[in-house]
GROMACS .gro file of C-alpha atoms in nm:
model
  388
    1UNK     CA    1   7.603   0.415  12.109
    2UNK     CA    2   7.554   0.081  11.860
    3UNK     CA    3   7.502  -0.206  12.002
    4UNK     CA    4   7.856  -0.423  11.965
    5UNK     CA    5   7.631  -0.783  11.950
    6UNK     CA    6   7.435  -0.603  11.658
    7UNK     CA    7   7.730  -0.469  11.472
    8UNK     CA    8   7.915  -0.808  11.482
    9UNK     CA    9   7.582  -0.997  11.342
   10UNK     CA   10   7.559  -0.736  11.030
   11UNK     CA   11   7.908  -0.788  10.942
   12UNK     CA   12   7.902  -1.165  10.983
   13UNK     CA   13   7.562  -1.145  10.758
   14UNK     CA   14   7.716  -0.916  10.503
   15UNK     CA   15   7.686  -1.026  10.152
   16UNK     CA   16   7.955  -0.922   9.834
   17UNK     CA   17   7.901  -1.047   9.518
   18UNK     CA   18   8.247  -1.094   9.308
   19UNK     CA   19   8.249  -1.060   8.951
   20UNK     CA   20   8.321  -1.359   8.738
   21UNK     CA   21   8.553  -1.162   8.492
   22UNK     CA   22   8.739  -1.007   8.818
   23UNK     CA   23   8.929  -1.316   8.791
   24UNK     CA   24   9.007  -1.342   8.445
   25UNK     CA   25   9.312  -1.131   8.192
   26UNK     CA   26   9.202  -0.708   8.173
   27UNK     CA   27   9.462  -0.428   8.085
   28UNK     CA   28   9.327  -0.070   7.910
   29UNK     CA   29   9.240   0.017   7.572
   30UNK     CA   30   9.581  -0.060   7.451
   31UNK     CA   31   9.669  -0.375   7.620
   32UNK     CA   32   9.569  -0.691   7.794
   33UNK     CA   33   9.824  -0.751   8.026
   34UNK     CA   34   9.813  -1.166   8.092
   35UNK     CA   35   9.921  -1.335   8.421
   36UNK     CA   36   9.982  -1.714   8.549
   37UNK     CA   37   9.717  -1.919   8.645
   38UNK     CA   38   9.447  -1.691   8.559
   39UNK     CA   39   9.139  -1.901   8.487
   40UNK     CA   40   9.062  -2.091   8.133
   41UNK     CA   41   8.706  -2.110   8.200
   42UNK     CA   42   8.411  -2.045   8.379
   43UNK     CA   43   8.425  -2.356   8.639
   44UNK     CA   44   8.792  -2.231   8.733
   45UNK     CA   45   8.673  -1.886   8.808
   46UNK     CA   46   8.473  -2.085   9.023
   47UNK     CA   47   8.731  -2.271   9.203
   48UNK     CA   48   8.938  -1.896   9.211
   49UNK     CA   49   8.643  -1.729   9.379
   50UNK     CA   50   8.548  -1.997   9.640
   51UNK     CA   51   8.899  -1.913   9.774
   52UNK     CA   52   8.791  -1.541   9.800
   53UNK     CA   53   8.467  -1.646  10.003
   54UNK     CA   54   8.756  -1.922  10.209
   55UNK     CA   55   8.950  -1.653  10.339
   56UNK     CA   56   8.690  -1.366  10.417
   57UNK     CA   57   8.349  -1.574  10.503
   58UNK     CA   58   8.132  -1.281  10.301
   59UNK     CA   59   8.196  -1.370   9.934
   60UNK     CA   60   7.939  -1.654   9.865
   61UNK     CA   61   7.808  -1.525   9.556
   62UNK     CA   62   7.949  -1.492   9.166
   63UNK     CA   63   7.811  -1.318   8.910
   64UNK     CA   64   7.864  -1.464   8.556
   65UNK     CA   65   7.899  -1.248   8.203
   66UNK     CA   66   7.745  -1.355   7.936
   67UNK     CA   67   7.872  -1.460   7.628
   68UNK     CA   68   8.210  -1.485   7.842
   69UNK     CA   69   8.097  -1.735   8.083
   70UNK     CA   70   7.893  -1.948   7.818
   71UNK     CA   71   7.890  -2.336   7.915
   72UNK     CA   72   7.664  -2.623   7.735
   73UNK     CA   73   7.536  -2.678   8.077
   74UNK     CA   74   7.408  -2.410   8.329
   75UNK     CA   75   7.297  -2.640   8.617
   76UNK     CA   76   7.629  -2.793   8.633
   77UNK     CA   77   7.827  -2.534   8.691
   78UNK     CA   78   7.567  -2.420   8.914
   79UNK     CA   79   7.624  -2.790   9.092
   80UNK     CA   80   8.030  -2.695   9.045
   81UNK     CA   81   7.974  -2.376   9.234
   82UNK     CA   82   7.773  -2.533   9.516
   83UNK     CA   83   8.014  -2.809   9.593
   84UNK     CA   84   8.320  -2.519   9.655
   85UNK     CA   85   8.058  -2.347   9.897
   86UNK     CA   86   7.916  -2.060   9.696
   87UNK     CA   87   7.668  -2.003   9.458
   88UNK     CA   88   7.568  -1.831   9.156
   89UNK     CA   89   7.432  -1.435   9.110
   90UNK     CA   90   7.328  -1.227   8.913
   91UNK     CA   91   7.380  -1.256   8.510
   92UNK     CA   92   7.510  -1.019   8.321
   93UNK     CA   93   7.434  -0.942   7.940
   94UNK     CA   94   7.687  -0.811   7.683
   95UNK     CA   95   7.547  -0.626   7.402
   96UNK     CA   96   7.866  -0.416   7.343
   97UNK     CA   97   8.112  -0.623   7.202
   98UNK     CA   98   7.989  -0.714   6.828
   99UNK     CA   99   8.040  -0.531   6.483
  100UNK     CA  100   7.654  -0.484   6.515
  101UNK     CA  101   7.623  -0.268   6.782
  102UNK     CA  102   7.888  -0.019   6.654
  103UNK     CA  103   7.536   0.183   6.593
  104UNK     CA  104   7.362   0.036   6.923
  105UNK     CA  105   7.240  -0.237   7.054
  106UNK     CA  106   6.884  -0.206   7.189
  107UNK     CA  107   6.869   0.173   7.035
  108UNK     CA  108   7.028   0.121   6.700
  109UNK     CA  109   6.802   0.248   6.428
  110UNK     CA  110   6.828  -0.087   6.239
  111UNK     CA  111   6.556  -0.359   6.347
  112UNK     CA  112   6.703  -0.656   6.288
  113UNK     CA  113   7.016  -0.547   6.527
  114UNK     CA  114   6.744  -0.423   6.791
  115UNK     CA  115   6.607  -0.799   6.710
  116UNK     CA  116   6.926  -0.978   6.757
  117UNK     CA  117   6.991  -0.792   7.103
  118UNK     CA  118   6.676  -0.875   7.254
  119UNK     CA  119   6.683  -1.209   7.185
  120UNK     CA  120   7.043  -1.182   7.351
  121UNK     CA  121   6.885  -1.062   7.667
  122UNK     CA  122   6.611  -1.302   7.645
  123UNK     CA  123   6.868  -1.562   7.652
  124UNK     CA  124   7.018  -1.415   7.987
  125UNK     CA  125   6.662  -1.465   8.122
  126UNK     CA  126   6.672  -1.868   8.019
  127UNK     CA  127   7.050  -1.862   8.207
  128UNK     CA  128   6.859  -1.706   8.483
  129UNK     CA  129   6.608  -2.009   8.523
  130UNK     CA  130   6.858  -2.252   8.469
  131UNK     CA  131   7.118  -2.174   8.750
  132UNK     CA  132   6.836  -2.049   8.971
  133UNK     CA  133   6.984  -1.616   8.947
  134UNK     CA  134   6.761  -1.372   9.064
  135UNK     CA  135   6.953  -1.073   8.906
  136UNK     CA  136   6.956  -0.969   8.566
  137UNK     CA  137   7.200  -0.697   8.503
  138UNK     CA  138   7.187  -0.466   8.201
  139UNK     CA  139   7.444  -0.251   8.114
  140UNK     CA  140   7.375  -0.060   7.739
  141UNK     CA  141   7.676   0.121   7.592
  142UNK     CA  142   7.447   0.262   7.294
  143UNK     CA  143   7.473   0.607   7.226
  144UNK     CA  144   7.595   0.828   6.986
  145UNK     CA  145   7.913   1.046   6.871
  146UNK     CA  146   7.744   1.354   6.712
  147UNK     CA  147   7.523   1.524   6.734
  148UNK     CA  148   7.210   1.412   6.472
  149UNK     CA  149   7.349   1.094   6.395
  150UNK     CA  150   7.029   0.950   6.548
  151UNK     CA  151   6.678   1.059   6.684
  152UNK     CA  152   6.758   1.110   7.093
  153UNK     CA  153   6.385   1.075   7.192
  154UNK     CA  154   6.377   0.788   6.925
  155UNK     CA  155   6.647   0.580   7.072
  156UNK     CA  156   6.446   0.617   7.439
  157UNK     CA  157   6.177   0.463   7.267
  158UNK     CA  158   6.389   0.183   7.155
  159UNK     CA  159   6.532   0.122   7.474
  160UNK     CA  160   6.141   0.133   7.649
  161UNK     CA  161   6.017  -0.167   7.389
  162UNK     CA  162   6.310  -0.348   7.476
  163UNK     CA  163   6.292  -0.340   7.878
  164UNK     CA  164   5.921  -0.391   7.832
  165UNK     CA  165   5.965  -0.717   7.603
  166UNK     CA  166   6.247  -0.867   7.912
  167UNK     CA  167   6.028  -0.733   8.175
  168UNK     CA  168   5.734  -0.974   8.064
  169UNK     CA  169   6.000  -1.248   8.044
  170UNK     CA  170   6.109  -1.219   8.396
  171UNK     CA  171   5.957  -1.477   8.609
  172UNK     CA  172   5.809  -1.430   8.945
  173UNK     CA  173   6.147  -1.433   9.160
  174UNK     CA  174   6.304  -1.219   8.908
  175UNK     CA  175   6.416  -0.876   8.829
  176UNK     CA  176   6.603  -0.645   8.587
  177UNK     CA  177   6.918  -0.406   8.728
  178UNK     CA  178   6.952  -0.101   8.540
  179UNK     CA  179   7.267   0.020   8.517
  180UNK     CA  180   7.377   0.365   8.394
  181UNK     CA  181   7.696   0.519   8.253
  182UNK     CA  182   7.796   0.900   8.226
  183UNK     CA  183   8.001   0.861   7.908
  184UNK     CA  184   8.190   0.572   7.696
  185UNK     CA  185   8.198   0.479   7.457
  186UNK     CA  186   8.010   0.730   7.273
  187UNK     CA  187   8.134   1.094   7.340
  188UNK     CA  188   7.817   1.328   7.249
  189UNK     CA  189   7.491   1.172   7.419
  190UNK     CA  190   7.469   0.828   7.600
  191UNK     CA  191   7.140   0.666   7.611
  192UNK     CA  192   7.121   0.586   7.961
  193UNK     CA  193   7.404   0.835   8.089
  194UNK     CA  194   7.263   0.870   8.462
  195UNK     CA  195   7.017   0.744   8.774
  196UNK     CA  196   6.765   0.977   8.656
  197UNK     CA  197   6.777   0.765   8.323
  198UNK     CA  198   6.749   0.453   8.488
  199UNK     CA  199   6.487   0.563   8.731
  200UNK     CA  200   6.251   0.628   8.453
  201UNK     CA  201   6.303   0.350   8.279
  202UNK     CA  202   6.258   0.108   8.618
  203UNK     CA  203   5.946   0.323   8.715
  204UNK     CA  204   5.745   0.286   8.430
  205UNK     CA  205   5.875  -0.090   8.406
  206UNK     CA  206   5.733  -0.193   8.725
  207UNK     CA  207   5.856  -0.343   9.129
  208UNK     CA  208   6.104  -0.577   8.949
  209UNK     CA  209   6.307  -0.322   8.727
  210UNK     CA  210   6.567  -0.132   8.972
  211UNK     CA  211   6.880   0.072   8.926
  212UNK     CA  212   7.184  -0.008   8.985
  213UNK     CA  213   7.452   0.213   9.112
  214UNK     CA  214   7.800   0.168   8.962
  215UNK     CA  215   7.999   0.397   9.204
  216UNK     CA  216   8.265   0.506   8.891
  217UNK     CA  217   8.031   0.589   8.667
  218UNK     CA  218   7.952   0.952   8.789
  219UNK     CA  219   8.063   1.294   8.685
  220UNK     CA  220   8.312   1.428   8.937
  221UNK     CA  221   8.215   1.538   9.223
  222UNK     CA  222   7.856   1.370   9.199
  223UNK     CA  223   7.740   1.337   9.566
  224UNK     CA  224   7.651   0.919   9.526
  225UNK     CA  225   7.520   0.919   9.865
  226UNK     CA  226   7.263   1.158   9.768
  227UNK     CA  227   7.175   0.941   9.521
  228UNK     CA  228   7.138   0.607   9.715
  229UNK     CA  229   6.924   0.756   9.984
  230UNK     CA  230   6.704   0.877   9.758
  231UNK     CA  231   6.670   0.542   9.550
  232UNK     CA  232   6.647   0.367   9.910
  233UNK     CA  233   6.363   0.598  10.011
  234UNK     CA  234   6.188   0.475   9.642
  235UNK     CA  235   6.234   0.107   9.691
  236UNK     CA  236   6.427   0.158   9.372
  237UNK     CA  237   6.808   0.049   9.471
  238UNK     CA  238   6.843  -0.316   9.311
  239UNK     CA  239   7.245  -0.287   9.352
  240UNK     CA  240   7.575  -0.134   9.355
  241UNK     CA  241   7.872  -0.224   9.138
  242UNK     CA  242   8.130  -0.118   9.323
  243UNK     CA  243   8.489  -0.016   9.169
  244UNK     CA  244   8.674   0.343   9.173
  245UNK     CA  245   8.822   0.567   8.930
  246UNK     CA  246   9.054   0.872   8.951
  247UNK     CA  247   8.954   1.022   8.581
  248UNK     CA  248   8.736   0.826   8.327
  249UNK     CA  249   8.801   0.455   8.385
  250UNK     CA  250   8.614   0.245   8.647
  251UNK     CA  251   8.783  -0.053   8.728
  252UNK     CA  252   9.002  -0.003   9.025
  253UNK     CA  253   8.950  -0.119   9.360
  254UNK     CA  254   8.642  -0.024   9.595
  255UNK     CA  255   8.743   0.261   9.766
  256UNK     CA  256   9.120   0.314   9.651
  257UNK     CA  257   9.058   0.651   9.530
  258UNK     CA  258   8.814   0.778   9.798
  259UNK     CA  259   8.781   0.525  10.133
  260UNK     CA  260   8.542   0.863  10.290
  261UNK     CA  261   8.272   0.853   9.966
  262UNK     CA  262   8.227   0.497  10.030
  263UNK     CA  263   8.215   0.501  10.399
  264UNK     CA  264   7.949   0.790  10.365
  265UNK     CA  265   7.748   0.602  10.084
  266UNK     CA  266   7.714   0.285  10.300
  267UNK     CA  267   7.595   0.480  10.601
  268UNK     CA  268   7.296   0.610  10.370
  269UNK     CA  269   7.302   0.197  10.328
  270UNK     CA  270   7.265   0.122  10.667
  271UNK     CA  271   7.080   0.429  10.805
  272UNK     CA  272   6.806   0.333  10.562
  273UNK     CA  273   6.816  -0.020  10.645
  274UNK     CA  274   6.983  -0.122  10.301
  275UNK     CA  275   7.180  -0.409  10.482
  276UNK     CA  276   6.851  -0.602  10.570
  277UNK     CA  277   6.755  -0.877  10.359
  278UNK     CA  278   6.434  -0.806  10.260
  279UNK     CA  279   6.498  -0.441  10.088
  280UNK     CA  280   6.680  -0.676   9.853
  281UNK     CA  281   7.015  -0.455   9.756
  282UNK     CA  282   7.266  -0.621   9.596
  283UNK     CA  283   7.669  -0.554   9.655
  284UNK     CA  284   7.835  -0.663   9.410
  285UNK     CA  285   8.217  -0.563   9.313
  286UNK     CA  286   8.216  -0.434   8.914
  287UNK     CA  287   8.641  -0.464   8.862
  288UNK     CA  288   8.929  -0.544   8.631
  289UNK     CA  289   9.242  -0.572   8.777
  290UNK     CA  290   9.541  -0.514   8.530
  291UNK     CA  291   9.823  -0.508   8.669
  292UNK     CA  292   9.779  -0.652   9.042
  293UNK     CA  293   9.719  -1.011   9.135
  294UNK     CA  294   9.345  -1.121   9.089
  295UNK     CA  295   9.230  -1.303   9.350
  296UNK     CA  296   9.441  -1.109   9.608
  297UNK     CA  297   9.264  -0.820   9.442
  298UNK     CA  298   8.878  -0.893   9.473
  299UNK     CA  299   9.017  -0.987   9.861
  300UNK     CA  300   9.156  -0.662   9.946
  301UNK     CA  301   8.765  -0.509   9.771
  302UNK     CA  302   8.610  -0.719   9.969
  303UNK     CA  303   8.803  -0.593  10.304
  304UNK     CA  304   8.744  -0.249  10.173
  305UNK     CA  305   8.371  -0.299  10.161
  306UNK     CA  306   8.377  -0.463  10.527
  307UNK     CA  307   8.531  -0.207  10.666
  308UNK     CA  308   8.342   0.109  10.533
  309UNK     CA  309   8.051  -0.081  10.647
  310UNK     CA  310   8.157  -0.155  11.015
  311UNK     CA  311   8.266   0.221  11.028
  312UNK     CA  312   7.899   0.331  10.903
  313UNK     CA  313   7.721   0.099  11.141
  314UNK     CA  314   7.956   0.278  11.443
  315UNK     CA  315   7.781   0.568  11.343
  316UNK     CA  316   7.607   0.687  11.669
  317UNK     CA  317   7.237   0.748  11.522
  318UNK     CA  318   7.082   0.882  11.842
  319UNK     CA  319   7.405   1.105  11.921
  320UNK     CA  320   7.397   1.179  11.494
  321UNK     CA  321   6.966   1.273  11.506
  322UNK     CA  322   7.020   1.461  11.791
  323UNK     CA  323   7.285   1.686  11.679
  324UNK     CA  324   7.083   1.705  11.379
  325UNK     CA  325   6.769   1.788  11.490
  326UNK     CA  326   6.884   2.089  11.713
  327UNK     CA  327   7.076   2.200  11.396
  328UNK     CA  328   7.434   2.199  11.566
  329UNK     CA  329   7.624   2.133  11.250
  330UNK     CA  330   7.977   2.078  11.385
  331UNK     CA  331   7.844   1.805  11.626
  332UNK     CA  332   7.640   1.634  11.343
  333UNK     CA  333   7.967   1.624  11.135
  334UNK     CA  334   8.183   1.516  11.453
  335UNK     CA  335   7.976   1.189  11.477
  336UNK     CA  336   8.019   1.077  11.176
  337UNK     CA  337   8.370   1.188  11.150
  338UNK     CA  338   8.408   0.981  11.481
  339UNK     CA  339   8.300   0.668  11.310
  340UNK     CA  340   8.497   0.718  11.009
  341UNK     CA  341   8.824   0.767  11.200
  342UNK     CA  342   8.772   0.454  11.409
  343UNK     CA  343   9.011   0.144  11.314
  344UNK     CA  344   8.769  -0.102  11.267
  345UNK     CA  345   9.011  -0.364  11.174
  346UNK     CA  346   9.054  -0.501  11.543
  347UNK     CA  347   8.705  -0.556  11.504
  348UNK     CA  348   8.664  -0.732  11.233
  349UNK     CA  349   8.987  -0.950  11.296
  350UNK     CA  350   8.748  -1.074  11.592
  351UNK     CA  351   8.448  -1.076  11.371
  352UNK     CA  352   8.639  -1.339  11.140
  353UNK     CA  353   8.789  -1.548  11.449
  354UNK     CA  354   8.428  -1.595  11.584
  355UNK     CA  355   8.340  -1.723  11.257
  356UNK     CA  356   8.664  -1.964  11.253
  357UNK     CA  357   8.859  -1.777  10.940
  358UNK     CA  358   9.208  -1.614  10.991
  359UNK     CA  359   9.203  -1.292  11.162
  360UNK     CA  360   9.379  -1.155  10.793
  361UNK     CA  361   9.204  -1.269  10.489
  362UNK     CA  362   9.529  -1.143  10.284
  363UNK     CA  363   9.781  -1.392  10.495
  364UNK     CA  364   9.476  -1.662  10.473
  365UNK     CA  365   9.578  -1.683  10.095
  366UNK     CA  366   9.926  -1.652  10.126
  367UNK     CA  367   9.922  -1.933  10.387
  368UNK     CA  368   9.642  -2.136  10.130
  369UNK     CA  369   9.908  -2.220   9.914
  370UNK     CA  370   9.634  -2.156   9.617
  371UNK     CA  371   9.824  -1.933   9.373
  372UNK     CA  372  10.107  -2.173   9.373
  373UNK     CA  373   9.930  -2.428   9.301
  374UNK     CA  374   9.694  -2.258   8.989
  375UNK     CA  375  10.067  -2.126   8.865
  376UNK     CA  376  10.182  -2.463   8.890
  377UNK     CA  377   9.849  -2.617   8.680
  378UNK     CA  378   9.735  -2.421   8.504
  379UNK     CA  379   9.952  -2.431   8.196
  380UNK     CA  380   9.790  -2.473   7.871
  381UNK     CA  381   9.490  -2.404   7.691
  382UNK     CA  382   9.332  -2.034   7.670
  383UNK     CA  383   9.312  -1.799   7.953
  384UNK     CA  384   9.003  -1.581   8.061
  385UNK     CA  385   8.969  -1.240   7.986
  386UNK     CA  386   8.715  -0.991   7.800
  387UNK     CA  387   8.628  -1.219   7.524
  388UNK     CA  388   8.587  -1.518   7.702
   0.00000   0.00000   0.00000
C-alpha cells in the first residue's frame, strides 16, 4: 500500500502554474462576456492570483502572455509578484493575433512576416532573462485552409529555421515548450497538429526543446496517457496545459468533462516519477473562463488537479505490478479503479490544515472578502482580456 507520510509530502510539494489571462475577460468566437473587478493589468492579475496560491498553498507560479502582459519594466513586476508570495513562469508568445499572420506566422511564405515573428519570439527570450522564467512556451496557429495554398514540407522547413534561431538564443537555464494543436484555426492541414509534430521538432532541437501536452487539444478519443508515458520515458515532457473540452474548444476546467482521463494521465505522471523535481515537468492550467467567476475558477482547477493526483499516488504499485505481471487483467484494472473511487478530499482537507490553510480553498475565498473588495475598486480604466 502507499506510504500515507509520502503521499501527504507530494501533495504539499505539488506545483500548478495559473495562467495570467485565466484571470482576465474571455467569451467564444462571438462574444467577450465582461465581469466586475476583472483585472486592468498585469500587476492586478498578480494581486488576483496570489489569492489563488492564499487559499490552496500549490499555486505559486504565473505564467504571463505576451504582448498581453507587456509592462515597461519586467523586474518590477517580477519584484510585485514576489512581495504577494509567488513568482513568475513560464512566458508565453503570441504570434496569432496580427493581420500578418492571416498566412502564418513562423511558416508564412513571406520573409519579412517570418522576420517579424522571430524577432517576436526573440523578444520572449529577453522577458525570459529579465524576470528570471525558465519556460518559453510556443504555441503556432499557422496552417492552412486548402489544400495547395502553400508547400506542406516547405512550411516544416520554416518552422525548423525558426526553432533553431530561438534555440541558440536560449540561455543555459532555459528551454523551449512545444505545444501542438489538432485543428484551429486553419481547417485543412495544421503545421504542428500533434505530439508526433512536436517530438520531431524538440528532437532534432536538442535537451532544452520539449513538448508540451495541452490535454484539449486531441482528436477524440486520443488515449493522452499513452502519450505522456511515452514522452516521460524520452525525457521529452516539458509540460501540460491543462483545460477540457466536450467538442472543439479547450478552455473549460481541468477535468470537468472527464475527472477518469485525468486521474489516469497523472498516474502515468507519478508512476514515471513526473512529480519529482528534477524530471522538470511543468503543470500549468491553459483556461478561459466565460461565463463563471475567475478566480473561483482557476481554484476549483487547481482542486481538480490535487485531487486526480492524490487518487493516482493511492494507486497500489506493488498490488498494480503484481496483478500485472501474472497477466490477471480484472485485478490490474480493480487497483486502479480502487484508487480512482477513493474520496480523497478528507485527505487533502488534512493535507491543507497541516500546512495552516482552510480545510476548503472555495470557502477560504468566500471568507477572504477579496472579490468584494476588487468589485468595489476596481472601477475604471480598461479591463483584461485577449488583447491585453
Amino acid at each position: 500500500m502507499p506510504d500515507l507520510p509520502s503521499v501527504k509530502a507530494a501533495l504539499k510539494s505539488q506545483v500548478i502554474e495559473t495562467p495570467s489571462w485565466g484571470y482576465g475577460n474571455s467569451g467564444t468566437r462571438f462574444k467577450v462576456f465582461a465581469q466586475q473587478g476583472v483585472p486592468r493589468d498585469p500587476y492586478e492579475k498578480l494581486d488576483d492570483a496570489a489569492q489563488v496560491h492564499a487559499a490552496t498553498g500549490v499555486a505559486p507560479v504565473v505564467s504571463l502572455h505576451i504582448p498581453w502582459d507587456r509592462v515597461q519594466d519586467y523586474a518590477k513586476l517580477a519584484a510585485h509578484a514576489e512581495e504577494r508570495g509567488i513568482r513568475l513562469g513560464a512566458i508565453n508568445s503570441n504570434v496569432f493575433q496580427d493581420d500578418d499572420y492571416k498566412l502564418g506566422s513562423v511558416t508564412n511564405p513571406d520573409p519579412a512576416v517570418r522576420r517579424k515573428a522571430l524577432d517576436h519570439l526573440l523578444e520572449c527570450v529577453d522577458i525570459m532573462d529579465a524576470t528570471g522564467s525558465r519556460d518559453l512556451k510556443l504555441w503556432f496557429s499557422d496552417g492552412t485552409n486548402y489544400p495547395g495554398q502553400d508547400d506542406i514540407a516547405a512550411r516544416q522547413d520554416r518552422l525548423a529555421e525558426a526553432l533553431a534561431a530561438v534555440y541558440r538564443r536560449l540561455g543555459d537555464h532555459q528551454r523551449m515548450l512545444l505545444e501542438y494543436k489538432l485543428f484551429e484555426p486553419a481547417f485543412y492541414a495544421t503545421d504542428v497538429p500533434d505530439w508526433g509534430t512536436s517530438y520531431a521538432h524538440c528532437l532534432k532541437l536538442g535537451p532544452k526543446a520539449q513538448v508540451v501536452v495541452d490535454t484539449g487539444h486531441h482528436a477524440p478519443g486520443t488515449n493522452i496517457e499513452f502519450i505522456v508515458a511515452f514522452l516521460l520515458r524520452e525525457g521529452k515532457l516539458g509540460g501540460f496545459d491543462f483545460n477540457s473540452r466536450f467538442y472543439a474548444d479547450d478552455d473549460l476546467m481541468v477535468g470537468a468533462a472527464d475527472p477518469f482521463q485525468l486521474f489516469r494521465i497523472l498516474h502515468e505522471v507519478a508512476k514515471n516519477g513526473g512529480l519529482e523535481p528534477a524530471a522538470g515537468v511543468a503543470f500549468m492550467l491553459d483556461q478561459c473562463h466565460n461565463i463563471e467567476a475567475k478566480i473561483p475558477a482557476v481554484i476549483r482547477s487547481v482542486m481538480n488537479v490535487q485531487e486526480a493526483t492524490a487518487k493516482a499516488l493511492l494507486v497500489d504499485l506493488d498490488a498494480l505490478r503484481a496483478a500485472q505481471h501474472s497477466g490477471d487483467v480484472l485485478a490490474a484494472n480493480a487497483v486502479l479503479m480502487d484508487a480512482y473511487n477513493t474520496d480523497v478530499r478528507p485527505l487533502l482537507a488534512e493535507v491543507r490544515q497541516e500546512q495552516g490553510l482552510h480545510p476548503d480553498p472555495m470557502a477560504a475565498y468566500r471568507d477572504s472578502g477579496w472579490q468584494e473588495r476588487i468589485v468595489a475598486d476596481r472601477v475604471g480604466g480598461t479591463q483584461a482580456g485577449w488583447g491585453a
